[in-house]
């Protein structure tokens, strides 16, 4: 994709777009937006792009304009954004990790935190989910991505009302449920607390779990609790040298990579920095493994509540504020499963030649 086309796509995403006839111009990128609420909204001509409003993701993806074109739908969950690809006809992703990294580039590509593929189900699951991060690496799963995946499936299959299905991921079986209000509730399964299984080299401090262990980073001794939600998380509420952790004051781009690549995490790690607002209200910022600072992280929010309970800081049901908005997280005592509830929505439809 050309830088001009990428910039044009970004400008359209920022504002309302009325349903219109295509603006004809030669381009390697085609973008279509969902209908806006105001049909009288002003139209803006953009070079090198055709813009119109399809009825659904399914109808758009059925238009095979080019054998080489990759058709996609851009989704976001609290600002954590993904390029969704209908890959139900093959167990092999339609783009390589290297191509995915280029597509995720926010200056020279579509721009996203990752590329997610909807693939045929295996092991009796309805579907399989694979994801390539913006750096081309492949995580086990993604919480915000699962919600986007569920809404994407509902649109592809024309599902109405409350629906639930099973998704095979690298972290095991995940079960999302689309609710009547459009929110998606996801059974994220049981948290993994055993150090070697997370994995971390930090020694267990409480019932085989790594809870408030000491980790030296950038000259500070951080207290960290390690949790896996199918992918590794390092959760911290502060350091010895800090009386109160103000997450908004953190320079994530500097400290985040130090945690991600720390020798105590052989598979690297996601890192969550947390403030306790009350026993049912937490605030966090996240540095994601393979994606950097993002506006939201579903598995991270789940790990934060688990860590807060283990450290005696919070109840089992909390609202977690992320830069992109709030998630509702509950770690149930009866089945030991973590449940996440939050939004996901389509941003625009497009096609691109990788």
CSV table of N, CA, C and O in Angstrom, one decimal, residues 251-347:
chain,number,residue,atom,x,y,z
A,251,UNK,N,6.7,6.1,31.8
A,251,UNK,CA,7.2,6.2,30.4
A,251,UNK,C,7.3,4.8,29.9
A,251,UNK,O,8.3,4.1,29.9
A,252,UNK,N,6.1,4.3,29.4
A,252,UNK,CA,6.0,2.9,29.0
A,252,UNK,C,7.0,2.5,27.9
A,252,UNK,O,7.5,1.4,27.9
A,253,UNK,N,7.3,3.4,27.0
A,253,UNK,CA,8.2,3.0,25.9
A,253,UNK,C,9.6,2.8,26.4
A,253,UNK,O,10.4,2.1,25.7
A,254,UNK,N,9.9,3.3,27.5
A,254,UNK,CA,11.2,3.1,28.1
A,254,UNK,C,11.3,1.9,29.0
A,254,UNK,O,12.2,1.0,28.9
A,255,UNK,N,10.3,1.7,29.9
A,255,UNK,CA,10.3,0.7,30.9
A,255,UNK,C,9.7,-0.6,30.4
A,255,UNK,O,10.1,-1.7,30.8
A,256,UNK,N,8.7,-0.5,29.5
A,256,UNK,CA,8.0,-1.7,29.0
A,256,UNK,C,8.9,-2.8,28.4
A,256,UNK,O,8.9,-3.9,28.8
A,257,UNK,N,9.8,-2.4,27.5
A,257,UNK,CA,10.7,-3.4,26.9
A,257,UNK,C,11.7,-4.0,27.9
A,257,UNK,O,12.1,-5.2,27.7
A,258,UNK,N,12.0,-3.3,29.0
A,258,UNK,CA,12.9,-3.9,30.0
A,258,UNK,C,12.2,-5.1,30.7
A,258,UNK,O,12.9,-6.1,31.0
A,259,UNK,N,10.9,-5.0,30.9
A,259,UNK,CA,10.1,-6.1,31.5
A,259,UNK,C,10.0,-7.2,30.4
A,259,UNK,O,10.2,-8.4,30.7
A,260,UNK,N,9.5,-6.8,29.2
A,260,UNK,CA,9.2,-7.8,28.2
A,260,UNK,C,10.4,-8.7,27.9
A,260,UNK,O,10.2,-9.9,27.8
A,261,UNK,N,11.6,-8.2,27.9
A,261,UNK,CA,12.8,-8.9,27.5
A,261,UNK,C,13.6,-9.3,28.7
A,261,UNK,O,14.8,-9.8,28.6
A,262,UNK,N,13.1,-9.2,29.9
A,262,UNK,CA,13.9,-9.6,31.1
A,262,UNK,C,14.2,-11.1,31.1
A,262,UNK,O,13.4,-11.9,30.7
A,263,UNK,N,15.4,-11.4,31.6
A,263,UNK,CA,15.9,-12.8,31.6
A,263,UNK,C,15.0,-13.7,32.4
A,263,UNK,O,15.0,-14.9,32.2
A,264,UNK,N,14.2,-13.2,33.3
A,264,UNK,CA,13.3,-14.0,34.1
A,264,UNK,C,12.1,-14.5,33.3
A,264,UNK,O,11.3,-15.3,33.8
A,265,UNK,N,11.9,-14.0,32.1
A,265,UNK,CA,10.8,-14.4,31.3
A,265,UNK,C,11.3,-15.0,30.0
A,265,UNK,O,11.5,-14.3,29.0
A,266,UNK,N,11.5,-16.3,29.9
A,266,UNK,CA,12.1,-17.0,28.8
A,266,UNK,C,11.3,-16.9,27.5
A,266,UNK,O,11.8,-17.0,26.4
A,267,UNK,N,10.0,-16.7,27.6
A,267,UNK,CA,9.1,-16.5,26.4
A,267,UNK,C,8.7,-15.1,26.2
A,267,UNK,O,7.7,-14.8,25.6
A,268,UNK,N,9.5,-14.1,26.9
A,268,UNK,CA,9.1,-12.7,27.0
A,268,UNK,C,7.8,-12.6,27.8
A,268,UNK,O,7.2,-13.6,28.2
A,269,UNK,N,7.3,-11.4,28.0
A,269,UNK,CA,6.1,-11.3,28.8
A,269,UNK,C,5.3,-10.0,28.5
A,269,UNK,O,5.9,-9.0,28.0
A,270,UNK,N,4.0,-10.0,28.7
A,270,UNK,CA,3.2,-8.8,28.8
A,270,UNK,C,3.3,-8.3,30.2
A,270,UNK,O,3.5,-9.0,31.1
A,271,UNK,N,3.3,-6.9,30.3
A,271,UNK,CA,3.4,-6.3,31.6
A,271,UNK,C,2.3,-5.3,31.9
A,271,UNK,O,2.0,-4.5,31.0
A,272,UNK,N,1.7,-5.4,33.1
A,272,UNK,CA,0.6,-4.5,33.5
A,272,UNK,C,1.0,-3.8,34.7
A,272,UNK,O,1.5,-4.3,35.7
A,273,UNK,N,0.9,-2.4,34.6
A,273,UNK,CA,1.2,-1.5,35.7
A,273,UNK,C,-0.2,-1.1,36.3
A,273,UNK,O,-1.0,-0.5,35.5
A,274,UNK,N,-0.4,-1.2,37.6
A,274,UNK,CA,-1.8,-1.1,38.1
A,274,UNK,C,-1.9,-0.2,39.3
A,274,UNK,O,-1.0,-0.2,40.2
A,275,UNK,N,-3.0,0.6,39.3
A,275,UNK,CA,-3.4,1.4,40.5
A,275,UNK,C,-4.7,0.9,41.0
A,275,UNK,O,-5.6,0.5,40.2
A,276,UNK,N,-4.8,0.8,42.3
A,276,UNK,CA,-6.0,0.3,42.9
A,276,UNK,C,-6.8,1.6,43.3
A,276,UNK,O,-6.5,2.4,44.2
A,277,UNK,N,-8.0,1.8,42.6
A,277,UNK,CA,-8.9,2.9,42.9
A,277,UNK,C,-9.8,2.5,44.1
A,277,UNK,O,-10.2,3.4,44.9
A,278,UNK,N,-10.3,1.3,44.1
A,278,UNK,CA,-11.1,0.7,45.2
A,278,UNK,C,-11.0,-0.8,45.1
A,278,UNK,O,-10.3,-1.3,44.2
A,279,UNK,N,-11.6,-1.5,46.0
A,279,UNK,CA,-11.5,-3.0,45.9
A,279,UNK,C,-12.3,-3.6,44.8
A,279,UNK,O,-12.3,-4.8,44.5
A,280,UNK,N,-13.0,-2.7,44.0
A,280,UNK,CA,-13.8,-3.2,42.9
A,280,UNK,C,-13.5,-2.4,41.6
A,280,UNK,O,-14.2,-2.5,40.6
A,281,UNK,N,-12.4,-1.6,41.7
A,281,UNK,CA,-12.1,-0.7,40.6
A,281,UNK,C,-10.6,-0.5,40.5
A,281,UNK,O,-10.0,0.0,41.4
A,282,UNK,N,-10.1,-1.0,39.3
A,282,UNK,CA,-8.6,-0.9,39.1
A,282,UNK,C,-8.3,-0.1,37.8
A,282,UNK,O,-9.2,0.0,37.0
A,283,UNK,N,-7.1,0.4,37.8
A,283,UNK,CA,-6.7,1.2,36.6
A,283,UNK,C,-5.4,0.6,36.2
A,283,UNK,O,-4.5,0.4,37.0
A,284,UNK,N,-5.2,0.4,34.9
A,284,UNK,CA,-4.0,-0.2,34.4
A,284,UNK,C,-3.5,0.4,33.1
A,284,UNK,O,-4.2,1.0,32.3
A,285,UNK,N,-2.2,0.2,32.9
A,285,UNK,CA,-1.6,0.5,31.5
A,285,UNK,C,-0.8,-0.8,31.2
A,285,UNK,O,-0.3,-1.5,32.1
A,286,UNK,N,-0.7,-1.1,29.9
A,286,UNK,CA,-0.1,-2.3,29.5
A,286,UNK,C,1.0,-2.1,28.5
A,286,UNK,O,0.9,-1.3,27.6
A,287,UNK,N,2.0,-2.9,28.6
A,287,UNK,CA,3.0,-3.1,27.5
A,287,UNK,C,2.9,-4.5,27.0
A,287,UNK,O,3.2,-5.5,27.8
A,288,UNK,N,2.4,-4.7,25.8
A,288,UNK,CA,2.2,-6.0,25.3
A,288,UNK,C,3.4,-6.6,24.6
A,288,UNK,O,4.1,-5.9,23.8
A,289,UNK,N,3.6,-7.8,24.8
A,289,UNK,CA,4.6,-8.6,24.2
A,289,UNK,C,4.4,-8.6,22.6
A,289,UNK,O,3.3,-9.1,22.2
A,290,UNK,N,5.3,-8.1,21.9
A,290,UNK,CA,5.1,-8.1,20.4
A,290,UNK,C,4.3,-7.0,19.8
A,290,UNK,O,4.3,-6.9,18.6
A,291,UNK,N,3.7,-6.1,20.7
A,291,UNK,CA,2.9,-5.0,20.2
A,291,UNK,C,3.2,-3.7,20.8
A,291,UNK,O,2.9,-2.7,20.3
A,292,UNK,N,3.9,-3.7,22.0
A,292,UNK,CA,4.2,-2.5,22.7
A,292,UNK,C,3.1,-1.9,23.5
A,292,UNK,O,2.2,-2.7,23.9
A,293,UNK,N,3.0,-0.6,23.6
A,293,UNK,CA,2.0,0.0,24.4
A,293,UNK,C,0.7,0.0,23.6
A,293,UNK,O,0.7,0.5,22.4
A,294,UNK,N,-0.4,-0.5,24.1
A,294,UNK,CA,-1.7,-0.6,23.4
A,294,UNK,C,-2.7,0.1,24.3
A,294,UNK,O,-2.5,0.3,25.5
A,295,UNK,N,-3.9,0.4,23.7
A,295,UNK,CA,-5.0,1.0,24.5
A,295,UNK,C,-5.7,0.1,25.4
A,295,UNK,O,-6.4,0.5,26.3
A,296,UNK,N,-5.6,-1.2,25.1
A,296,UNK,CA,-6.3,-2.2,25.9
A,296,UNK,C,-5.7,-3.6,25.7
A,296,UNK,O,-5.1,-3.9,24.6
A,297,UNK,N,-5.9,-4.4,26.7
A,297,UNK,CA,-5.4,-5.8,26.6
A,297,UNK,C,-6.4,-6.7,27.5
A,297,UNK,O,-6.4,-6.5,28.7
A,298,UNK,N,-7.2,-7.5,26.8
A,298,UNK,CA,-8.2,-8.3,27.5
A,298,UNK,C,-7.6,-9.3,28.5
A,298,UNK,O,-8.0,-9.4,29.7
A,299,UNK,N,-6.6,-10.1,28.0
A,299,UNK,CA,-5.9,-11.1,28.9
A,299,UNK,C,-5.2,-10.4,30.0
A,299,UNK,O,-5.1,-10.9,31.1
A,300,UNK,N,-4.7,-9.2,29.7
A,300,UNK,CA,-4.0,-8.4,30.7
A,300,UNK,C,-4.9,-8.0,31.8
A,300,UNK,O,-4.6,-8.0,33.0
A,301,UNK,N,-6.1,-7.5,31.5
A,301,UNK,CA,-7.1,-7.1,32.5
A,301,UNK,C,-7.5,-8.3,33.3
A,301,UNK,O,-7.7,-8.2,34.6
A,302,UNK,N,-7.6,-9.5,32.7
A,302,UNK,CA,-7.9,-10.7,33.5
A,302,UNK,C,-6.8,-11.0,34.5
A,302,UNK,O,-7.1,-11.3,35.6
A,303,UNK,N,-5.6,-10.9,34.0
A,303,UNK,CA,-4.4,-11.2,34.8
A,303,UNK,C,-4.3,-10.2,36.0
A,303,UNK,O,-4.0,-10.6,37.1
A,304,UNK,N,-4.7,-9.0,35.7
A,304,UNK,CA,-4.6,-7.9,36.8
A,304,UNK,C,-5.6,-8.3,37.9
A,304,UNK,O,-5.2,-8.1,39.1
A,305,UNK,N,-6.8,-8.7,37.6
A,305,UNK,CA,-7.8,-9.0,38.7
A,305,UNK,C,-7.3,-10.2,39.4
A,305,UNK,O,-7.4,-10.3,40.7
A,306,UNK,N,-6.8,-11.2,38.7
A,306,UNK,CA,-6.3,-12.4,39.4
A,306,UNK,C,-5.2,-12.0,40.4
A,306,UNK,O,-5.1,-12.4,41.5
A,307,UNK,N,-4.2,-11.2,39.9
A,307,UNK,CA,-3.1,-10.8,40.7
A,307,UNK,C,-3.6,-10.0,41.9
A,307,UNK,O,-3.1,-10.1,43.0
A,308,UNK,N,-4.6,-9.1,41.7
A,308,UNK,CA,-5.1,-8.2,42.8
A,308,UNK,C,-5.8,-9.1,43.9
A,308,UNK,O,-5.6,-8.8,45.1
A,309,UNK,N,-6.5,-10.1,43.4
A,309,UNK,CA,-7.1,-11.0,44.4
A,309,UNK,C,-6.0,-11.8,45.2
A,309,UNK,O,-6.1,-11.9,46.4
A,310,UNK,N,-5.0,-12.3,44.5
A,310,UNK,CA,-3.9,-13.1,45.1
A,310,UNK,C,-3.2,-12.2,46.1
A,310,UNK,O,-2.7,-12.7,47.2
A,311,UNK,N,-3.0,-10.9,45.8
A,311,UNK,CA,-2.3,-10.0,46.7
A,311,UNK,C,-3.2,-9.4,47.8
A,311,UNK,O,-2.8,-8.6,48.6
A,312,UNK,N,-4.5,-9.7,47.8
A,312,UNK,CA,-5.5,-9.2,48.8
A,312,UNK,C,-5.8,-7.8,48.6
A,312,UNK,O,-6.3,-7.1,49.5
A,313,UNK,N,-5.7,-7.3,47.3
A,313,UNK,CA,-6.0,-5.9,47.0
A,313,UNK,C,-7.4,-5.6,46.5
A,313,UNK,O,-7.9,-4.5,46.5
A,314,UNK,N,-8.1,-6.7,46.0
A,314,UNK,CA,-9.4,-6.4,45.4
A,314,UNK,C,-10.3,-7.6,45.5
A,314,UNK,O,-9.9,-8.7,45.9
A,315,UNK,N,-11.6,-7.4,45.2
A,315,UNK,CA,-12.6,-8.5,45.2
A,315,UNK,C,-12.5,-9.2,43.8
A,315,UNK,O,-11.7,-8.8,43.0
A,316,UNK,N,-13.2,-10.3,43.7
A,316,UNK,CA,-13.1,-11.1,42.5
A,316,UNK,C,-13.9,-10.6,41.3
A,316,UNK,O,-13.7,-11.0,40.2
A,317,UNK,N,-14.7,-9.5,41.5
A,317,UNK,CA,-15.4,-8.9,40.4
A,317,UNK,C,-15.0,-7.4,40.4
A,317,UNK,O,-15.2,-6.7,41.4
A,318,UNK,N,-14.4,-7.0,39.3
A,318,UNK,CA,-13.9,-5.6,39.2
A,318,UNK,C,-14.2,-5.0,37.8
A,318,UNK,O,-14.3,-5.7,36.8
A,319,UNK,N,-14.2,-3.7,37.9
A,319,UNK,CA,-14.1,-2.9,36.6
A,319,UNK,C,-12.7,-2.5,36.5
A,319,UNK,O,-12.0,-2.0,37.4
A,320,UNK,N,-12.1,-2.8,35.3
A,320,UNK,CA,-10.7,-2.4,35.1
A,320,UNK,C,-10.7,-1.3,34.0
A,320,UNK,O,-11.1,-1.5,32.9
A,321,UNK,N,-10.1,-0.2,34.4
A,321,UNK,CA,-10.0,1.0,33.4
A,321,UNK,C,-8.7,0.8,32.6
A,321,UNK,O,-7.6,0.7,33.2
A,322,UNK,N,-8.8,0.8,31.3
A,322,UNK,CA,-7.7,0.8,30.4
A,322,UNK,C,-7.7,2.1,29.7
A,322,UNK,O,-8.7,2.8,29.6
A,323,UNK,N,-6.6,2.5,29.0
A,323,UNK,CA,-6.6,3.8,28.2
A,323,UNK,C,-7.7,3.8,27.2
A,323,UNK,O,-8.3,4.9,27.0
A,324,UNK,N,-8.2,2.7,26.7
A,324,UNK,CA,-9.2,2.7,25.7
A,324,UNK,C,-10.6,2.6,26.3
A,324,UNK,O,-11.6,2.7,25.5
A,325,UNK,N,-10.8,2.4,27.6
A,325,UNK,CA,-12.1,2.2,28.2
A,325,UNK,C,-12.1,1.1,29.2
A,325,UNK,O,-11.1,0.4,29.4
A,326,UNK,N,-13.3,0.8,29.8
A,326,UNK,CA,-13.4,-0.2,30.9
A,326,UNK,C,-13.8,-1.6,30.4
A,326,UNK,O,-14.5,-1.7,29.4
A,327,UNK,N,-13.3,-2.5,31.1
A,327,UNK,CA,-13.7,-3.9,31.0
A,327,UNK,C,-14.2,-4.4,32.3
A,327,UNK,O,-13.7,-4.0,33.4
A,328,UNK,N,-15.2,-5.3,32.3
A,328,UNK,CA,-15.7,-6.0,33.5
A,328,UNK,C,-15.1,-7.4,33.6
A,328,UNK,O,-15.2,-8.2,32.6
A,329,UNK,N,-14.4,-7.6,34.7
A,329,UNK,CA,-13.7,-8.9,34.9
A,329,UNK,C,-14.2,-9.6,36.1
A,329,UNK,O,-14.3,-8.9,37.2
A,330,UNK,N,-14.4,-10.9,36.0
A,330,UNK,CA,-14.8,-11.6,37.2
A,330,UNK,C,-14.0,-12.9,37.3
A,330,UNK,O,-14.0,-13.7,36.3
A,331,UNK,N,-13.4,-13.2,38.4
A,331,UNK,CA,-12.7,-14.5,38.6
A,331,UNK,C,-13.6,-15.3,39.6
A,331,UNK,O,-13.6,-15.0,40.8
A,332,UNK,N,-14.3,-16.2,39.0
A,332,UNK,CA,-15.3,-16.9,39.9
A,332,UNK,C,-14.7,-18.0,40.7
A,332,UNK,O,-13.8,-18.7,40.3
A,333,UNK,N,-15.2,-18.0,41.9
A,333,UNK,CA,-14.6,-19.0,42.9
A,333,UNK,C,-15.2,-20.4,42.7
A,333,UNK,O,-14.5,-21.4,42.9
A,334,UNK,N,-16.4,-20.5,42.1
A,334,UNK,CA,-17.0,-21.8,42.0
A,334,UNK,C,-16.4,-22.7,40.9
A,334,UNK,O,-16.3,-23.9,41.0
A,335,UNK,N,-16.0,-22.0,39.8
A,335,UNK,CA,-15.3,-22.8,38.7
A,335,UNK,C,-13.9,-22.4,38.4
A,335,UNK,O,-13.3,-23.0,37.5
A,336,UNK,N,-13.4,-21.4,39.1
A,336,UNK,CA,-12.0,-20.9,38.9
A,336,UNK,C,-11.8,-20.3,37.5
A,336,UNK,O,-10.6,-20.1,37.2
A,337,UNK,N,-12.8,-20.0,36.8
A,337,UNK,CA,-12.7,-19.4,35.5
A,337,UNK,C,-12.8,-17.9,35.6
A,337,UNK,O,-13.4,-17.3,36.5
A,338,UNK,N,-12.1,-17.3,34.6
A,338,UNK,CA,-12.1,-15.8,34.5
A,338,UNK,C,-13.0,-15.4,33.4
A,338,UNK,O,-12.9,-15.9,32.3
A,339,UNK,N,-13.9,-14.4,33.7
A,339,UNK,CA,-14.9,-14.0,32.6
A,339,UNK,C,-14.7,-12.5,32.3
A,339,UNK,O,-14.5,-11.7,33.3
A,340,UNK,N,-14.6,-12.2,31.1
A,340,UNK,CA,-14.3,-10.8,30.6
A,340,UNK,C,-15.5,-10.4,29.8
A,340,UNK,O,-16.0,-11.1,28.9
A,341,UNK,N,-16.0,-9.1,30.0
A,341,UNK,CA,-17.1,-8.6,29.3
A,341,UNK,C,-16.7,-7.2,28.8
A,341,UNK,O,-16.2,-6.3,29.5
A,342,UNK,N,-16.9,-6.9,27.5
A,342,UNK,CA,-16.5,-5.7,26.9
A,342,UNK,C,-17.0,-5.5,25.5
A,342,UNK,O,-17.6,-6.5,24.9
A,343,UNK,N,-16.8,-4.4,24.8
A,343,UNK,CA,-17.3,-4.1,23.5
A,343,UNK,C,-16.3,-4.6,22.4
A,343,UNK,O,-15.1,-4.8,22.6
A,344,UNK,N,-16.8,-4.6,21.2
A,344,UNK,CA,-16.0,-4.8,20.0
A,344,UNK,C,-16.9,-4.3,18.8
A,344,UNK,O,-18.1,-4.5,18.8
A,345,UNK,N,-16.3,-3.6,17.9
A,345,UNK,CA,-17.1,-3.1,16.8
A,345,UNK,C,-16.2,-2.9,15.5
A,345,UNK,O,-15.0,-2.8,15.6
A,346,UNK,N,-16.9,-3.0,14.4
A,346,UNK,CA,-16.3,-2.8,13.1
A,346,UNK,C,-15.9,-1.3,12.8
A,346,UNK,O,-16.7,-0.5,13.2
A,347,UNK,N,-14.8,-1.1,12.2
A,347,UNK,CA,-14.4,0.3,11.9
A,347,UNK,C,-14.6,0.6,10.4
A,347,UNK,O,-15.2,1.5,10.0
